[in-house]
Amino acid sequence: MRPDKKILRELLSTEGKENLQALYNKAYDVKKQYVGTTVYLRGLIELSNICSKNCYYCGIRSGNKELTRYQISYEEAIAEAKLCLQMHYGSIVIQAGEREDRTWIEFITKLIKGIKELSEGKLGITLSLGEQKLEVYQQWFEAGAHRYLLRIETSNKELYRSLHPVNHSFEKRLKCLNLIQECGYQVGTGVMIGLPGQTIDDLANDILFFYDLDVDMLGMGPFIPHHNTPLKYLAESFSPLEALTMGLKMIAACRIALKDINIASTTALQALHSEGREMGLKAGANVLMPNITDTKYREGYQLYEGKPGLNETALQFQKQLEKRIFALGETIGYDEWGDSKHYQKKKN
Ligand code: SAH
Ligand code: SF4
């Protein structure tokens, strides 16, 4: 049933410690009932910070001239995928700035095939490589990728426009989400929470947008200002606690409304609180995306300020993560793709 907007607005307007706890508990009950308490891990490779776009909020936008640009080589990326396999993460996520040139398209195709081969098909492959043409999405799907993450950023067209240069188009982004679905990928989208000018009404509409698009996965996180972007002026009034709380409320409302989809507890939550990601799991998320990018590149992939884990290797992180997840009374779906129950239901 399509979620009721009035109820969504109420959930998102929850205030006060006790009421918030009740909201998170309710979402946790829905999570337990519909998707269980197994956390699925996806190793995240931040393949390159080269980006042809210039989104006003993002630290790796093309207009940031202070950044040294990098691209991880094929061999290094393959080594990271092997690490992912060794650590028994069932899936890998390949994320980067947006590029549409042939060299890049072929590089990604080769990499997808390489990862499939080295893991004998065991590692699931998710892409987060922005807006592309149908043929490109198809080519990557045929090479072996099966999930795609493309955040709509906000479902409010006007707000979208205010956050992007005129040559970036909301309509095109939406069209891309449809193309991705058409190709057969499991589709993930999401929004930033706490954008300048964003209202509770917008966030409620975002949840309705996710429902109408029939998404399989969500990756959402608080907007965090970056000093080298046009939105840097928001840093002064930025409240990490408020941003964190709004992020958690949104996760909880999405779990309650959308029930059986996969929801990621994103790094942006951890940037705001050392236990932000665990809080995300307690508020209804069931997926984590540990960063497996070689630490030497991490400085270069600061989409927002204060991104955590700059010097922490993937192996160090895994030990800690296991402990933290077990402490919550949850288990880890090692070696599993962990497709969303929502997707499995559609397939059957
Ligand atoms: N270039 C691709 C993937 C990398 S960007 C794309 O744009 O789809 C991944 C996500 O980082 C974006 O979708 C955006 O939601 C998020 N992001 C960028 N800047 C951010 C900021 N300042 N605060 C929080 N999230 C941000
Ligand atoms: Fe590029 Fe993505 Fe950042 Fe936009 S959000 S500037 S497309 S990396």
JSON list of N, CA, C and O and ligand atoms in Angstrom, two decimals, residues 51 53 55 57-58 60-61 97-98, ligand 2:
[
{"chain": "A", "resi": 51, "resn": "CYS", "atom": "N", "xyz": [35.79, 13.77, -12.05]},
{"chain": "A", "resi": 51, "resn": "CYS", "atom": "CA", "xyz": [34.35, 13.91, -12.29]},
{"chain": "A", "resi": 51, "resn": "CYS", "atom": "C", "xyz": [34.10, 15.05, -13.28]},
{"chain": "A", "resi": 51, "resn": "CYS", "atom": "O", "xyz": [34.68, 16.13, -13.16]},
{"chain": "A", "resi": 53, "resn": "LYS", "atom": "N", "xyz": [31.20, 16.40, -13.61]},
{"chain": "A", "resi": 53, "resn": "LYS", "atom": "CA", "xyz": [30.09, 17.23, -13.14]},
{"chain": "A", "resi": 53, "resn": "LYS", "atom": "C", "xyz": [30.52, 18.19, -12.04]},
{"chain": "A", "resi": 53, "resn": "LYS", "atom": "O", "xyz": [31.65, 18.12, -11.55]},
{"chain": "A", "resi": 55, "resn": "CYS", "atom": "N", "xyz": [28.35, 19.36, -9.18]},
{"chain": "A", "resi": 55, "resn": "CYS", "atom": "CA", "xyz": [27.29, 19.50, -8.18]},
{"chain": "A", "resi": 55, "resn": "CYS", "atom": "C", "xyz": [27.77, 20.44, -7.06]},
{"chain": "A", "resi": 55, "resn": "CYS", "atom": "O", "xyz": [28.89, 20.29, -6.58]},
{"chain": "A", "resi": 57, "resn": "TYR", "atom": "N", "xyz": [27.29, 20.72, -3.99]},
{"chain": "A", "resi": 57, "resn": "TYR", "atom": "CA", "xyz": [27.53, 20.22, -2.63]},
{"chain": "A", "resi": 57, "resn": "TYR", "atom": "C", "xyz": [28.76, 19.35, -2.49]},
{"chain": "A", "resi": 57, "resn": "TYR", "atom": "O", "xyz": [29.20, 19.06, -1.39]},
{"chain": "A", "resi": 58, "resn": "CYS", "atom": "N", "xyz": [29.33, 18.90, -3.61]},
{"chain": "A", "resi": 58, "resn": "CYS", "atom": "CA", "xyz": [30.27, 17.78, -3.55]},
{"chain": "A", "resi": 58, "resn": "CYS", "atom": "C", "xyz": [31.74, 18.20, -3.60]},
{"chain": "A", "resi": 58, "resn": "CYS", "atom": "O", "xyz": [32.14, 19.00, -4.45]},
{"chain": "A", "resi": 60, "resn": "ILE", "atom": "N", "xyz": [34.34, 16.61, -4.60]},
{"chain": "A", "resi": 60, "resn": "ILE", "atom": "CA", "xyz": [35.18, 16.21, -5.75]},
{"chain": "A", "resi": 60, "resn": "ILE", "atom": "C", "xyz": [34.63, 16.76, -7.06]},
{"chain": "A", "resi": 60, "resn": "ILE", "atom": "O", "xyz": [34.99, 16.30, -8.14]},
{"chain": "A", "resi": 61, "resn": "ARG", "atom": "N", "xyz": [33.75, 17.74, -6.97]},
{"chain": "A", "resi": 61, "resn": "ARG", "atom": "CA", "xyz": [33.20, 18.40, -8.17]},
{"chain": "A", "resi": 61, "resn": "ARG", "atom": "C", "xyz": [34.34, 18.92, -9.05]},
{"chain": "A", "resi": 61, "resn": "ARG", "atom": "O", "xyz": [35.42, 19.25, -8.55]},
{"chain": "A", "resi": 97, "resn": "GLY", "atom": "N", "xyz": [33.59, 9.38, -9.54]},
{"chain": "A", "resi": 97, "resn": "GLY", "atom": "CA", "xyz": [33.01, 10.55, -10.19]},
{"chain": "A", "resi": 97, "resn": "GLY", "atom": "C", "xyz": [32.43, 10.11, -11.53]},
{"chain": "A", "resi": 97, "resn": "GLY", "atom": "O", "xyz": [32.65, 8.99, -11.98]},
{"chain": "A", "resi": 98, "resn": "GLU", "atom": "N", "xyz": [31.69, 11.01, -12.15]},
{"chain": "A", "resi": 98, "resn": "GLU", "atom": "CA", "xyz": [31.00, 10.63, -13.40]},
{"chain": "A", "resi": 98, "resn": "GLU", "atom": "C", "xyz": [31.87, 10.91, -14.62]},
{"chain": "A", "resi": 98, "resn": "GLU", "atom": "O", "xyz": [32.42, 11.99, -14.76]},
{"chain": "B", "resi": 2, "resn": "SF4", "atom": "FE1", "xyz": [30.53, 14.22, -9.39]},
{"chain": "B", "resi": 2, "resn": "SF4", "atom": "FE2", "xyz": [28.85, 12.59, -8.06]},
{"chain": "B", "resi": 2, "resn": "SF4", "atom": "FE3", "xyz": [30.16, 14.58, -6.80]},
{"chain": "B", "resi": 2, "resn": "SF4", "atom": "FE4", "xyz": [28.20, 15.20, -8.50]},
{"chain": "B", "resi": 2, "resn": "SF4", "atom": "S1", "xyz": [27.99, 14.03, -6.57]},
{"chain": "B", "resi": 2, "resn": "SF4", "atom": "S2", "xyz": [30.22, 16.19, -8.41]},
{"chain": "B", "resi": 2, "resn": "SF4", "atom": "S3", "xyz": [28.46, 13.60, -10.05]},
{"chain": "B", "resi": 2, "resn": "SF4", "atom": "S4", "xyz": [31.05, 12.78, -7.76]}
]
